[in-house]
Amino acid sequence: MKIDFTVPPEYENTRLDHLMAQIIPDCSRSRAASLISSGHLQVDGQTRKPAYKVRAGDTVFGQLPEESPGRVIAEPIHLDILYEDTHVLVINKPAGLVVHPGAGNAQGTLVNALLHHDPGIARAGEDPLRPGIVHRLDKDTSGVMVVARTARAAEFLKKEFKYRRVDKRYLCLVTGVIKADKGEIDLPIGRHPVKRKLMSARSDAPRSALTLWRVKERFVSASLVEARIKTGRTHQIRVHFYTQGYPLIGDPVYQYRKARKNQGGQTKAGRQMLHAFQISFRHPFSGQRMAFEAELPDDFIKISSYLRQLQAAPA
């Protein structure tokens, strides 16, 4: 991967390793520091220290070495299994669990757990780092996922997702009271032009993204919303509600500074309040339509209860 990046004014005095961890997709700060120290990333043709404070106009250039995917190791990690047969596995993923190995996450992922549960999943798909994975949830998003147990099931389910035949529904807690009862957000999103780990409506290469939503409950300064995504873009729900002025409670990235400060003392949310509560898909062997729901996790219930208490409290 080639890096050719000119530092914009807003990143003046940012540590070089911190900046590169934001710019390079799936790159941890430790890996960024290693790439800088080894000379794979240089500033205006010079090797700098990871702690170097960049200046506006600096050019960071380099050719990143290809990482060997290696072999994913099976690990005895607990799985909350909602359903399984010889073709598919439906699980309730907890918040904090990364779906598949990547830079800085070689172990402790859902894939490691799946291979321990069923070593045969290693043959379900072409990517050795993502066997059985036909869709994903962000690390700190909880909820229901379907996993393929065979190559045939993986191929079938990937096509179902591609042609939007899978119905996915989420519950989220957003900052602010939404007045309308329901609506849709039809707004293309893509990689942020500068912060490459983030998604944005200001992307240089946006892709169509459609979210249907309806309000389930209103609180003093928040709303419980059911969201149904017709497309499966990275961070879609989080970005869409952020652009509308209703960032998800607890979201560490797509958040306004004032909202982050205010809600931190109120809810103490340790992650974005987003839960994939329902999925419906055709079975890859029988063709039968199947639907599954994942119960709300404790942190989501706790914060919802707290918001209800605020709503009920006398003014």
PDB file of C-alpha atoms in Angstrom:
ATOM      1  CA  MET A   1       0.000   0.000   0.000  1.00  0.00           C
ATOM      2  CA  LYS A   2       1.363   3.404  -1.008  1.00  0.00           C
ATOM      3  CA  ILE A   3       1.083   6.400   1.333  1.00  0.00           C
ATOM      4  CA  ASP A   4       1.388   9.944  -0.041  1.00  0.00           C
ATOM      5  CA  PHE A   5      -0.194  12.383   2.397  1.00  0.00           C
ATOM      6  CA  THR A   6       0.185  16.136   2.855  1.00  0.00           C
ATOM      7  CA  VAL A   7      -0.559  17.316   6.391  1.00  0.00           C
ATOM      8  CA  PRO A   8      -3.453  19.836   6.489  1.00  0.00           C
ATOM      9  CA  PRO A   9      -3.382  22.810   8.925  1.00  0.00           C
ATOM     10  CA  GLU A  10      -5.776  21.210  11.421  1.00  0.00           C
ATOM     11  CA  TYR A  11      -3.215  18.471  12.171  1.00  0.00           C
ATOM     12  CA  GLU A  12      -0.400  20.877  13.050  1.00  0.00           C
ATOM     13  CA  ASN A  13       1.593  19.570  16.078  1.00  0.00           C
ATOM     14  CA  THR A  14      -0.036  16.115  16.007  1.00  0.00           C
ATOM     15  CA  ARG A  15       2.285  13.203  16.781  1.00  0.00           C
ATOM     16  CA  LEU A  16       3.296  11.427  13.592  1.00  0.00           C
ATOM     17  CA  ASP A  17       2.363   7.961  14.873  1.00  0.00           C
ATOM     18  CA  HIS A  18      -1.044   9.184  16.075  1.00  0.00           C
ATOM     19  CA  LEU A  19      -1.745  10.773  12.705  1.00  0.00           C
ATOM     20  CA  MET A  20      -0.709   7.708  10.707  1.00  0.00           C
ATOM     21  CA  ALA A  21      -2.885   5.452  12.874  1.00  0.00           C
ATOM     22  CA  GLN A  22      -5.841   7.613  11.798  1.00  0.00           C
ATOM     23  CA  ILE A  23      -4.871   7.808   8.140  1.00  0.00           C
ATOM     24  CA  ILE A  24      -3.958   4.179   7.432  1.00  0.00           C
ATOM     25  CA  PRO A  25      -6.953   1.778   7.467  1.00  0.00           C
ATOM     26  CA  ASP A  26      -6.824  -0.940  10.168  1.00  0.00           C
ATOM     27  CA  CYS A  27      -3.547   0.375  11.580  1.00  0.00           C
ATOM     28  CA  SER A  28      -2.854   0.472  15.317  1.00  0.00           C
ATOM     29  CA  ARG A  29      -0.659   3.180  16.845  1.00  0.00           C
ATOM     30  CA  SER A  30       2.021   0.626  17.717  1.00  0.00           C
ATOM     31  CA  ARG A  31       2.197  -0.578  14.103  1.00  0.00           C
ATOM     32  CA  ALA A  32       2.323   3.026  12.882  1.00  0.00           C
ATOM     33  CA  ALA A  33       5.236   3.670  15.247  1.00  0.00           C
ATOM     34  CA  SER A  34       7.019   0.574  13.928  1.00  0.00           C
ATOM     35  CA  LEU A  35       6.544   1.667  10.305  1.00  0.00           C
ATOM     36  CA  ILE A  36       7.931   5.114  11.124  1.00  0.00           C
ATOM     37  CA  SER A  37      10.938   3.821  13.086  1.00  0.00           C
ATOM     38  CA  SER A  38      11.815   1.346  10.335  1.00  0.00           C
ATOM     39  CA  GLY A  39      11.760   4.075   7.694  1.00  0.00           C
ATOM     40  CA  HIS A  40       8.807   2.681   5.767  1.00  0.00           C
ATOM     41  CA  LEU A  41       7.108   6.033   6.409  1.00  0.00           C
ATOM     42  CA  GLN A  42       9.152   9.210   5.970  1.00  0.00           C
ATOM     43  CA  VAL A  43       8.446  12.924   6.289  1.00  0.00           C
ATOM     44  CA  ASP A  44       9.750  14.965   3.356  1.00  0.00           C
ATOM     45  CA  GLY A  45      12.230  12.191   2.612  1.00  0.00           C
ATOM     46  CA  GLN A  46      13.587  11.970   6.159  1.00  0.00           C
ATOM     47  CA  THR A  47      13.117   9.265   8.786  1.00  0.00           C
ATOM     48  CA  ARG A  48      11.542  10.797  11.881  1.00  0.00           C
ATOM     49  CA  LYS A  49      10.719   9.515  15.351  1.00  0.00           C
ATOM     50  CA  PRO A  50       7.147   8.345  16.049  1.00  0.00           C
ATOM     51  CA  ALA A  51       6.745  11.264  18.481  1.00  0.00           C
ATOM     52  CA  TYR A  52       7.656  13.844  15.818  1.00  0.00           C
ATOM     53  CA  LYS A  53       5.125  16.707  15.780  1.00  0.00           C
ATOM     54  CA  VAL A  54       4.030  17.237  12.197  1.00  0.00           C
ATOM     55  CA  ARG A  55       3.718  20.624  10.560  1.00  0.00           C
ATOM     56  CA  ALA A  56       1.151  21.796   8.062  1.00  0.00           C
ATOM     57  CA  GLY A  57       2.496  21.082   4.591  1.00  0.00           C
ATOM     58  CA  ASP A  58       4.681  18.146   5.633  1.00  0.00           C
ATOM     59  CA  THR A  59       4.501  15.279   3.145  1.00  0.00           C
ATOM     60  CA  VAL A  60       4.397  11.769   4.555  1.00  0.00           C
ATOM     61  CA  PHE A  61       5.397   9.221   1.950  1.00  0.00           C
ATOM     62  CA  GLY A  62       6.029   5.507   2.035  1.00  0.00           C
ATOM     63  CA  GLN A  63       5.334   2.030   0.720  1.00  0.00           C
ATOM     64  CA  LEU A  64       3.889  -0.247   3.375  1.00  0.00           C
ATOM     65  CA  PRO A  65       5.104  -3.858   3.466  1.00  0.00           C
ATOM     66  CA  GLU A  66       2.550  -6.556   2.838  1.00  0.00           C
ATOM     67  CA  GLU A  67       1.508  -8.363   6.002  1.00  0.00           C
ATOM     68  CA  SER A  68       1.328 -12.126   5.946  1.00  0.00           C
ATOM     69  CA  PRO A  69      -2.181 -13.203   6.930  1.00  0.00           C
ATOM     70  CA  GLY A  70      -0.839 -16.214   8.813  1.00  0.00           C
ATOM     71  CA  ARG A  71      -3.123 -18.765  10.394  1.00  0.00           C
ATOM     72  CA  VAL A  72      -6.017 -17.976  12.697  1.00  0.00           C
ATOM     73  CA  ILE A  73      -5.755 -19.886  15.963  1.00  0.00           C
ATOM     74  CA  ALA A  74      -8.844 -21.441  17.540  1.00  0.00           C
ATOM     75  CA  GLU A  75      -9.523 -20.056  21.021  1.00  0.00           C
ATOM     76  CA  PRO A  76     -12.030 -21.148  23.696  1.00  0.00           C
ATOM     77  CA  ILE A  77     -14.045 -17.925  23.728  1.00  0.00           C
ATOM     78  CA  HIS A  78     -17.679 -18.126  24.838  1.00  0.00           C
ATOM     79  CA  LEU A  79     -20.329 -17.851  22.116  1.00  0.00           C
ATOM     80  CA  ASP A  80     -23.939 -16.901  22.794  1.00  0.00           C
ATOM     81  CA  ILE A  81     -25.527 -19.205  20.205  1.00  0.00           C
ATOM     82  CA  LEU A  82     -29.128 -18.446  19.229  1.00  0.00           C
ATOM     83  CA  TYR A  83     -29.409 -21.166  16.565  1.00  0.00           C
ATOM     84  CA  GLU A  84     -27.237 -23.646  14.706  1.00  0.00           C
ATOM     85  CA  ASP A  85     -27.515 -26.404  12.141  1.00  0.00           C
ATOM     86  CA  THR A  86     -25.060 -27.931   9.677  1.00  0.00           C
ATOM     87  CA  HIS A  87     -25.218 -24.872   7.397  1.00  0.00           C
ATOM     88  CA  VAL A  88     -25.452 -21.754   9.563  1.00  0.00           C
ATOM     89  CA  LEU A  89     -24.753 -20.451  13.020  1.00  0.00           C
ATOM     90  CA  VAL A  90     -26.633 -17.487  14.517  1.00  0.00           C
ATOM     91  CA  ILE A  91     -24.984 -15.740  17.446  1.00  0.00           C
ATOM     92  CA  ASN A  92     -25.490 -12.773  19.741  1.00  0.00           C
ATOM     93  CA  LYS A  93     -22.197 -10.881  19.576  1.00  0.00           C
ATOM     94  CA  PRO A  94     -21.260  -8.964  22.720  1.00  0.00           C
ATOM     95  CA  ALA A  95     -19.905  -5.430  22.573  1.00  0.00           C
ATOM     96  CA  GLY A  96     -16.118  -5.358  22.710  1.00  0.00           C
ATOM     97  CA  LEU A  97     -15.600  -8.428  20.526  1.00  0.00           C
ATOM     98  CA  VAL A  98     -13.837  -7.807  17.198  1.00  0.00           C
ATOM     99  CA  VAL A  99     -15.340  -9.893  14.384  1.00  0.00           C
ATOM    100  CA  HIS A 100     -12.183 -10.989  12.552  1.00  0.00           C
ATOM    101  CA  PRO A 101      -8.389 -10.713  12.939  1.00  0.00           C
ATOM    102  CA  GLY A 102      -6.627  -7.675  11.567  1.00  0.00           C
ATOM    103  CA  ALA A 103      -3.732  -5.363  12.360  1.00  0.00           C
ATOM    104  CA  GLY A 104      -3.350  -5.413  16.135  1.00  0.00           C
ATOM    105  CA  ASN A 105      -6.091  -8.029  16.590  1.00  0.00           C
ATOM    106  CA  ALA A 106      -4.604 -11.428  15.777  1.00  0.00           C
ATOM    107  CA  GLN A 107      -6.379 -13.153  18.655  1.00  0.00           C
ATOM    108  CA  GLY A 108      -9.461 -12.800  20.799  1.00  0.00           C
ATOM    109  CA  THR A 109     -11.864 -12.289  17.884  1.00  0.00           C
ATOM    110  CA  LEU A 110     -15.152 -13.871  16.909  1.00  0.00           C
ATOM    111  CA  VAL A 111     -13.379 -15.892  14.205  1.00  0.00           C
ATOM    112  CA  ASN A 112     -11.016 -17.375  16.805  1.00  0.00           C
ATOM    113  CA  ALA A 113     -14.067 -18.414  18.822  1.00  0.00           C
ATOM    114  CA  LEU A 114     -15.870 -19.845  15.786  1.00  0.00           C
ATOM    115  CA  LEU A 115     -12.920 -22.039  14.839  1.00  0.00           C
ATOM    116  CA  HIS A 116     -12.829 -23.464  18.352  1.00  0.00           C
ATOM    117  CA  HIS A 117     -16.556 -24.207  18.199  1.00  0.00           C
ATOM    118  CA  ASP A 118     -16.341 -25.726  14.705  1.00  0.00           C
ATOM    119  CA  PRO A 119     -12.936 -26.181  12.998  1.00  0.00           C
ATOM    120  CA  GLY A 120     -14.776 -26.908   9.737  1.00  0.00           C
ATOM    121  CA  ILE A 121     -15.691 -23.225   9.455  1.00  0.00           C
ATOM    122  CA  ALA A 122     -12.108 -22.682   8.251  1.00  0.00           C
ATOM    123  CA  ARG A 123     -13.289 -23.941   4.840  1.00  0.00           C
ATOM    124  CA  ALA A 124     -16.309 -21.608   4.711  1.00  0.00           C
ATOM    125  CA  GLY A 125     -15.066 -18.855   2.439  1.00  0.00           C
ATOM    126  CA  GLU A 126     -11.998 -17.765   0.511  1.00  0.00           C
ATOM    127  CA  ASP A 127     -10.480 -15.325   3.026  1.00  0.00           C
ATOM    128  CA  PRO A 128      -8.384 -17.216   5.615  1.00  0.00           C
ATOM    129  CA  LEU A 129      -8.846 -14.394   8.131  1.00  0.00           C
ATOM    130  CA  ARG A 130     -12.637 -14.278   7.761  1.00  0.00           C
ATOM    131  CA  PRO A 131     -13.944 -17.842   7.413  1.00  0.00           C
ATOM    132  CA  GLY A 132     -17.717 -17.991   7.755  1.00  0.00           C
ATOM    133  CA  ILE A 133     -18.070 -14.215   7.976  1.00  0.00           C
ATOM    134  CA  VAL A 134     -20.714 -12.913   5.556  1.00  0.00           C
ATOM    135  CA  HIS A 135     -21.380  -9.596   7.305  1.00  0.00           C
ATOM    136  CA  ARG A 136     -19.996  -7.806  10.324  1.00  0.00           C
ATOM    137  CA  LEU A 137     -20.737  -5.589  13.291  1.00  0.00           C
ATOM    138  CA  ASP A 138     -18.395  -2.958  14.694  1.00  0.00           C
ATOM    139  CA  LYS A 139     -16.348  -4.013  17.708  1.00  0.00           C
ATOM    140  CA  ASP A 140     -18.518  -2.040  20.135  1.00  0.00           C
ATOM    141  CA  THR A 141     -21.846  -2.813  18.482  1.00  0.00           C
ATOM    142  CA  SER A 142     -23.678  -5.752  20.025  1.00  0.00           C
ATOM    143  CA  GLY A 143     -26.272  -8.045  18.542  1.00  0.00           C
ATOM    144  CA  VAL A 144     -27.315 -10.799  16.199  1.00  0.00           C
ATOM    145  CA  MET A 145     -25.100 -12.135  13.403  1.00  0.00           C
ATOM    146  CA  VAL A 146     -25.407 -15.054  10.998  1.00  0.00           C
ATOM    147  CA  VAL A 147     -22.295 -17.119  10.235  1.00  0.00           C
ATOM    148  CA  ALA A 148     -21.823 -19.610   7.386  1.00  0.00           C
ATOM    149  CA  ARG A 149     -20.532 -23.077   8.329  1.00  0.00           C
ATOM    150  CA  THR A 150     -19.853 -24.271   4.776  1.00  0.00           C
ATOM    151  CA  ALA A 151     -18.458 -22.790   1.566  1.00  0.00           C
ATOM    152  CA  ARG A 152     -21.852 -23.225  -0.103  1.00  0.00           C
ATOM    153  CA  ALA A 153     -23.629 -21.388   2.693  1.00  0.00           C
ATOM    154  CA  ALA A 154     -21.052 -18.589   2.606  1.00  0.00           C
ATOM    155  CA  GLU A 155     -21.481 -18.069  -1.141  1.00  0.00           C
ATOM    156  CA  PHE A 156     -25.278 -18.068  -0.853  1.00  0.00           C
ATOM    157  CA  LEU A 157     -25.456 -15.670   2.088  1.00  0.00           C
ATOM    158  CA  LYS A 158     -22.975 -13.229   0.571  1.00  0.00           C
ATOM    159  CA  LYS A 159     -25.211 -12.962  -2.480  1.00  0.00           C
ATOM    160  CA  GLU A 160     -28.254 -12.450  -0.254  1.00  0.00           C
ATOM    161  CA  PHE A 161     -26.515  -9.529   1.436  1.00  0.00           C
ATOM    162  CA  LYS A 162     -25.266  -8.165  -1.886  1.00  0.00           C
ATOM    163  CA  TYR A 163     -28.757  -8.094  -3.370  1.00  0.00           C
ATOM    164  CA  ARG A 164     -30.264  -6.727  -0.134  1.00  0.00           C
ATOM    165  CA  ARG A 165     -32.480  -9.698   0.621  1.00  0.00           C
ATOM    166  CA  VAL A 166     -31.401  -9.813   4.262  1.00  0.00           C
ATOM    167  CA  ASP A 167     -33.443  -7.713   6.688  1.00  0.00           C
ATOM    168  CA  LYS A 168     -31.391  -6.170   9.515  1.00  0.00           C
ATOM    169  CA  ARG A 169     -32.882  -4.087  12.306  1.00  0.00           C
ATOM    170  CA  TYR A 170     -31.156  -2.209  15.084  1.00  0.00           C
ATOM    171  CA  LEU A 171     -32.062  -0.357  18.255  1.00  0.00           C
ATOM    172  CA  CYS A 172     -30.090   2.733  19.165  1.00  0.00           C
ATOM    173  CA  LEU A 173     -30.167   5.479  21.760  1.00  0.00           C
ATOM    174  CA  VAL A 174     -29.482   8.886  20.249  1.00  0.00           C
ATOM    175  CA  THR A 175     -28.784  12.264  21.790  1.00  0.00           C
ATOM    176  CA  GLY A 176     -31.708  14.650  21.320  1.00  0.00           C
ATOM    177  CA  VAL A 177     -35.476  14.329  21.022  1.00  0.00           C
ATOM    178  CA  ILE A 178     -36.582  13.442  17.492  1.00  0.00           C
ATOM    179  CA  LYS A 179     -39.970  15.053  16.862  1.00  0.00           C
ATOM    180  CA  ALA A 180     -41.035  13.037  13.811  1.00  0.00           C
ATOM    181  CA  ASP A 181     -42.316   9.514  14.414  1.00  0.00           C
ATOM    182  CA  LYS A 182     -40.539   7.958  11.458  1.00  0.00           C
ATOM    183  CA  GLY A 183     -38.499   8.776   8.388  1.00  0.00           C
ATOM    184  CA  GLU A 184     -35.541   7.843   6.239  1.00  0.00           C
ATOM    185  CA  ILE A 185     -31.989   9.047   5.751  1.00  0.00           C
ATOM    186  CA  ASP A 186     -30.871   8.710   2.141  1.00  0.00           C
ATOM    187  CA  LEU A 187     -27.318  10.013   2.231  1.00  0.00           C
ATOM    188  CA  PRO A 188     -24.275   8.521   0.450  1.00  0.00           C
ATOM    189  CA  ILE A 189     -21.221   7.965   2.648  1.00  0.00           C
ATOM    190  CA  GLY A 190     -17.621   6.841   2.150  1.00  0.00           C
ATOM    191  CA  ARG A 191     -14.156   7.098   3.658  1.00  0.00           C
ATOM    192  CA  HIS A 192     -13.361  10.439   5.270  1.00  0.00           C
ATOM    193  CA  PRO A 193     -11.006  12.404   2.959  1.00  0.00           C
ATOM    194  CA  VAL A 194      -8.432  12.804   5.761  1.00  0.00           C
ATOM    195  CA  LYS A 195      -9.271  10.436   8.629  1.00  0.00           C
ATOM    196  CA  ARG A 196      -9.263   7.208   6.651  1.00  0.00           C
ATOM    197  CA  LYS A 197     -10.569   5.066   9.510  1.00  0.00           C
ATOM    198  CA  LEU A 198     -13.757   7.108   9.614  1.00  0.00           C
ATOM    199  CA  MET A 199     -16.733   7.356   7.306  1.00  0.00           C
ATOM    200  CA  SER A 200     -18.246  10.628   6.162  1.00  0.00           C
ATOM    201  CA  ALA A 201     -20.857  12.208   3.923  1.00  0.00           C
ATOM    202  CA  ARG A 202     -18.000  14.417   2.656  1.00  0.00           C
ATOM    203  CA  SER A 203     -16.120  11.482   1.159  1.00  0.00           C
ATOM    204  CA  ASP A 204     -14.340  11.720  -2.185  1.00  0.00           C
ATOM    205  CA  ALA A 205     -15.966   8.430  -3.215  1.00  0.00           C
ATOM    206  CA  PRO A 206     -19.343   8.123  -1.456  1.00  0.00           C
ATOM    207  CA  ARG A 207     -21.607   5.112  -1.939  1.00  0.00           C
ATOM    208  CA  SER A 208     -25.383   5.036  -1.618  1.00  0.00           C
ATOM    209  CA  ALA A 209     -26.668   4.486   1.919  1.00  0.00           C
ATOM    210  CA  LEU A 210     -30.295   4.289   3.050  1.00  0.00           C
ATOM    211  CA  THR A 211     -31.538   4.012   6.631  1.00  0.00           C
ATOM    212  CA  LEU A 212     -35.218   3.744   7.557  1.00  0.00           C
ATOM    213  CA  TRP A 213     -36.088   4.663  11.137  1.00  0.00           C
ATOM    214  CA  ARG A 214     -38.923   5.093  13.607  1.00  0.00           C
ATOM    215  CA  VAL A 215     -38.967   6.429  17.153  1.00  0.00           C
ATOM    216  CA  LYS A 216     -39.813   3.827  19.795  1.00  0.00           C
ATOM    217  CA  GLU A 217     -39.572   6.043  22.877  1.00  0.00           C
ATOM    218  CA  ARG A 218     -38.690   9.647  23.768  1.00  0.00           C
ATOM    219  CA  PHE A 219     -36.858  10.857  26.858  1.00  0.00           C
ATOM    220  CA  VAL A 220     -35.919  14.273  28.257  1.00  0.00           C
ATOM    221  CA  SER A 221     -32.917  14.703  25.968  1.00  0.00           C
ATOM    222  CA  ALA A 222     -32.671  11.436  24.060  1.00  0.00           C
ATOM    223  CA  SER A 223     -34.626   9.036  21.853  1.00  0.00           C
ATOM    224  CA  LEU A 224     -34.834   5.264  21.450  1.00  0.00           C
ATOM    225  CA  VAL A 225     -34.909   4.526  17.726  1.00  0.00           C
ATOM    226  CA  GLU A 226     -35.395   1.416  15.623  1.00  0.00           C
ATOM    227  CA  ALA A 227     -33.276   1.579  12.474  1.00  0.00           C
ATOM    228  CA  ARG A 228     -33.514  -0.637   9.429  1.00  0.00           C
ATOM    229  CA  ILE A 229     -30.634  -0.446   6.992  1.00  0.00           C
ATOM    230  CA  LYS A 230     -31.261  -1.111   3.315  1.00  0.00           C
ATOM    231  CA  THR A 231     -27.528  -0.883   2.581  1.00  0.00           C
ATOM    232  CA  GLY A 232     -24.675  -2.169   4.706  1.00  0.00           C
ATOM    233  CA  ARG A 233     -22.082   0.591   4.697  1.00  0.00           C
ATOM    234  CA  THR A 234     -19.441   0.766   7.405  1.00  0.00           C
ATOM    235  CA  HIS A 235     -20.664   2.837  10.390  1.00  0.00           C
ATOM    236  CA  GLN A 236     -23.842   3.642   8.427  1.00  0.00           C
ATOM    237  CA  ILE A 237     -26.270   4.159  11.319  1.00  0.00           C
ATOM    238  CA  ARG A 238     -23.706   6.028  13.390  1.00  0.00           C
ATOM    239  CA  VAL A 239     -22.813   8.419  10.570  1.00  0.00           C
ATOM    240  CA  HIS A 240     -26.387   8.930   9.388  1.00  0.00           C
ATOM    241  CA  PHE A 241     -27.770   9.971  12.769  1.00  0.00           C
ATOM    242  CA  TYR A 242     -24.697  12.107  13.451  1.00  0.00           C
ATOM    243  CA  THR A 243     -25.260  14.050  10.225  1.00  0.00           C
ATOM    244  CA  GLN A 244     -28.874  14.672  11.233  1.00  0.00           C
ATOM    245  CA  GLY A 245     -27.833  16.147  14.576  1.00  0.00           C
ATOM    246  CA  TYR A 246     -28.670  13.072  16.672  1.00  0.00           C
ATOM    247  CA  PRO A 247     -25.372  11.286  17.437  1.00  0.00           C
ATOM    248  CA  LEU A 248     -25.575   7.948  19.204  1.00  0.00           C
ATOM    249  CA  ILE A 249     -25.131   8.101  22.958  1.00  0.00           C
ATOM    250  CA  GLY A 250     -21.663   6.888  23.886  1.00  0.00           C
ATOM    251  CA  ASP A 251     -20.227   7.061  20.370  1.00  0.00           C
ATOM    252  CA  PRO A 252     -16.547   7.965  20.851  1.00  0.00           C
ATOM    253  CA  VAL A 253     -16.070   9.127  17.259  1.00  0.00           C
ATOM    254  CA  TYR A 254     -19.216  10.480  15.599  1.00  0.00           C
ATOM    255  CA  GLN A 255     -20.048  12.939  18.343  1.00  0.00           C
ATOM    256  CA  TYR A 256     -20.206  16.650  19.038  1.00  0.00           C
ATOM    257  CA  ARG A 257     -17.817  17.767  21.775  1.00  0.00           C
ATOM    258  CA  LYS A 258     -20.546  19.401  23.847  1.00  0.00           C
ATOM    259  CA  ALA A 259     -22.787  16.335  23.594  1.00  0.00           C
ATOM    260  CA  ARG A 260     -19.917  14.020  24.537  1.00  0.00           C
ATOM    261  CA  LYS A 261     -19.156  16.114  27.623  1.00  0.00           C
ATOM    262  CA  ASN A 262     -22.786  16.350  28.719  1.00  0.00           C
ATOM    263  CA  GLN A 263     -23.757  12.721  28.194  1.00  0.00           C
ATOM    264  CA  GLY A 264     -20.589  11.391  29.805  1.00  0.00           C
ATOM    265  CA  GLY A 265     -21.733  12.546  33.220  1.00  0.00           C
ATOM    266  CA  GLN A 266     -25.312  11.458  32.637  1.00  0.00           C
ATOM    267  CA  THR A 267     -25.118   7.978  31.234  1.00  0.00           C
ATOM    268  CA  LYS A 268     -21.477   6.853  31.567  1.00  0.00           C
ATOM    269  CA  ALA A 269     -21.910   4.915  28.331  1.00  0.00           C
ATOM    270  CA  GLY A 270     -18.767   2.940  27.606  1.00  0.00           C
ATOM    271  CA  ARG A 271     -19.604   2.470  23.920  1.00  0.00           C
ATOM    272  CA  GLN A 272     -22.043   3.552  21.241  1.00  0.00           C
ATOM    273  CA  MET A 273     -25.563   2.500  22.222  1.00  0.00           C
ATOM    274  CA  LEU A 274     -26.256   0.420  19.121  1.00  0.00           C
ATOM    275  CA  HIS A 275     -27.633  -3.125  19.160  1.00  0.00           C
ATOM    276  CA  ALA A 276     -28.523  -5.356  16.196  1.00  0.00           C
ATOM    277  CA  PHE A 277     -31.680  -6.842  17.645  1.00  0.00           C
ATOM    278  CA  GLN A 278     -33.163  -8.664  14.646  1.00  0.00           C
ATOM    279  CA  ILE A 279     -32.084 -10.386  11.429  1.00  0.00           C
ATOM    280  CA  SER A 280     -34.136 -12.213   8.808  1.00  0.00           C
ATOM    281  CA  PHE A 281     -32.679 -14.238   5.933  1.00  0.00           C
ATOM    282  CA  ARG A 282     -33.337 -17.203   3.648  1.00  0.00           C
ATOM    283  CA  HIS A 283     -31.754 -20.451   4.740  1.00  0.00           C
ATOM    284  CA  PRO A 284     -28.953 -21.393   2.295  1.00  0.00           C
ATOM    285  CA  PHE A 285     -30.145 -25.008   1.989  1.00  0.00           C
ATOM    286  CA  SER A 286     -33.926 -25.039   2.458  1.00  0.00           C
ATOM    287  CA  GLY A 287     -34.668 -21.529   1.208  1.00  0.00           C
ATOM    288  CA  GLN A 288     -36.994 -21.046   4.182  1.00  0.00           C
ATOM    289  CA  ARG A 289     -37.206 -17.539   5.625  1.00  0.00           C
ATOM    290  CA  MET A 290     -35.758 -17.454   9.141  1.00  0.00           C
ATOM    291  CA  ALA A 291     -35.809 -14.647  11.712  1.00  0.00           C
ATOM    292  CA  PHE A 292     -33.883 -14.252  14.956  1.00  0.00           C
ATOM    293  CA  GLU A 293     -33.737 -11.682  17.731  1.00  0.00           C
ATOM    294  CA  ALA A 294     -30.998 -10.902  20.251  1.00  0.00           C
ATOM    295  CA  GLU A 295     -31.948  -9.618  23.695  1.00  0.00           C
ATOM    296  CA  LEU A 296     -30.722  -6.193  24.727  1.00  0.00           C
ATOM    297  CA  PRO A 297     -27.429  -6.268  26.656  1.00  0.00           C
ATOM    298  CA  ASP A 298     -27.238  -5.076  30.251  1.00  0.00           C
ATOM    299  CA  ASP A 299     -25.544  -1.745  29.497  1.00  0.00           C
ATOM    300  CA  PHE A 300     -28.240  -0.794  26.980  1.00  0.00           C
ATOM    301  CA  ILE A 301     -30.985  -1.724  29.462  1.00  0.00           C
ATOM    302  CA  LYS A 302     -29.281   0.188  32.276  1.00  0.00           C
ATOM    303  CA  ILE A 303     -28.934   3.403  30.292  1.00  0.00           C
ATOM    304  CA  SER A 304     -32.491   3.133  28.944  1.00  0.00           C
ATOM    305  CA  SER A 305     -33.761   2.735  32.521  1.00  0.00           C
ATOM    306  CA  TYR A 306     -31.752   5.743  33.645  1.00  0.00           C
ATOM    307  CA  LEU A 307     -33.239   7.870  30.857  1.00  0.00           C
ATOM    308  CA  ARG A 308     -36.735   6.755  31.883  1.00  0.00           C
ATOM    309  CA  GLN A 309     -36.023   7.807  35.451  1.00  0.00           C
ATOM    310  CA  LEU A 310     -35.005  11.252  34.246  1.00  0.00           C
ATOM    311  CA  GLN A 311     -38.192  11.422  32.196  1.00  0.00           C
ATOM    312  CA  ALA A 312     -40.330  10.548  35.225  1.00  0.00           C
ATOM    313  CA  ALA A 313     -38.555  12.880  37.655  1.00  0.00           C
ATOM    314  CA  PRO A 314     -40.472  16.060  38.629  1.00  0.00           C
ATOM    315  CA  ALA A 315     -39.224  19.256  37.007  1.00  0.00           C
TER     316      ALA A 315
END
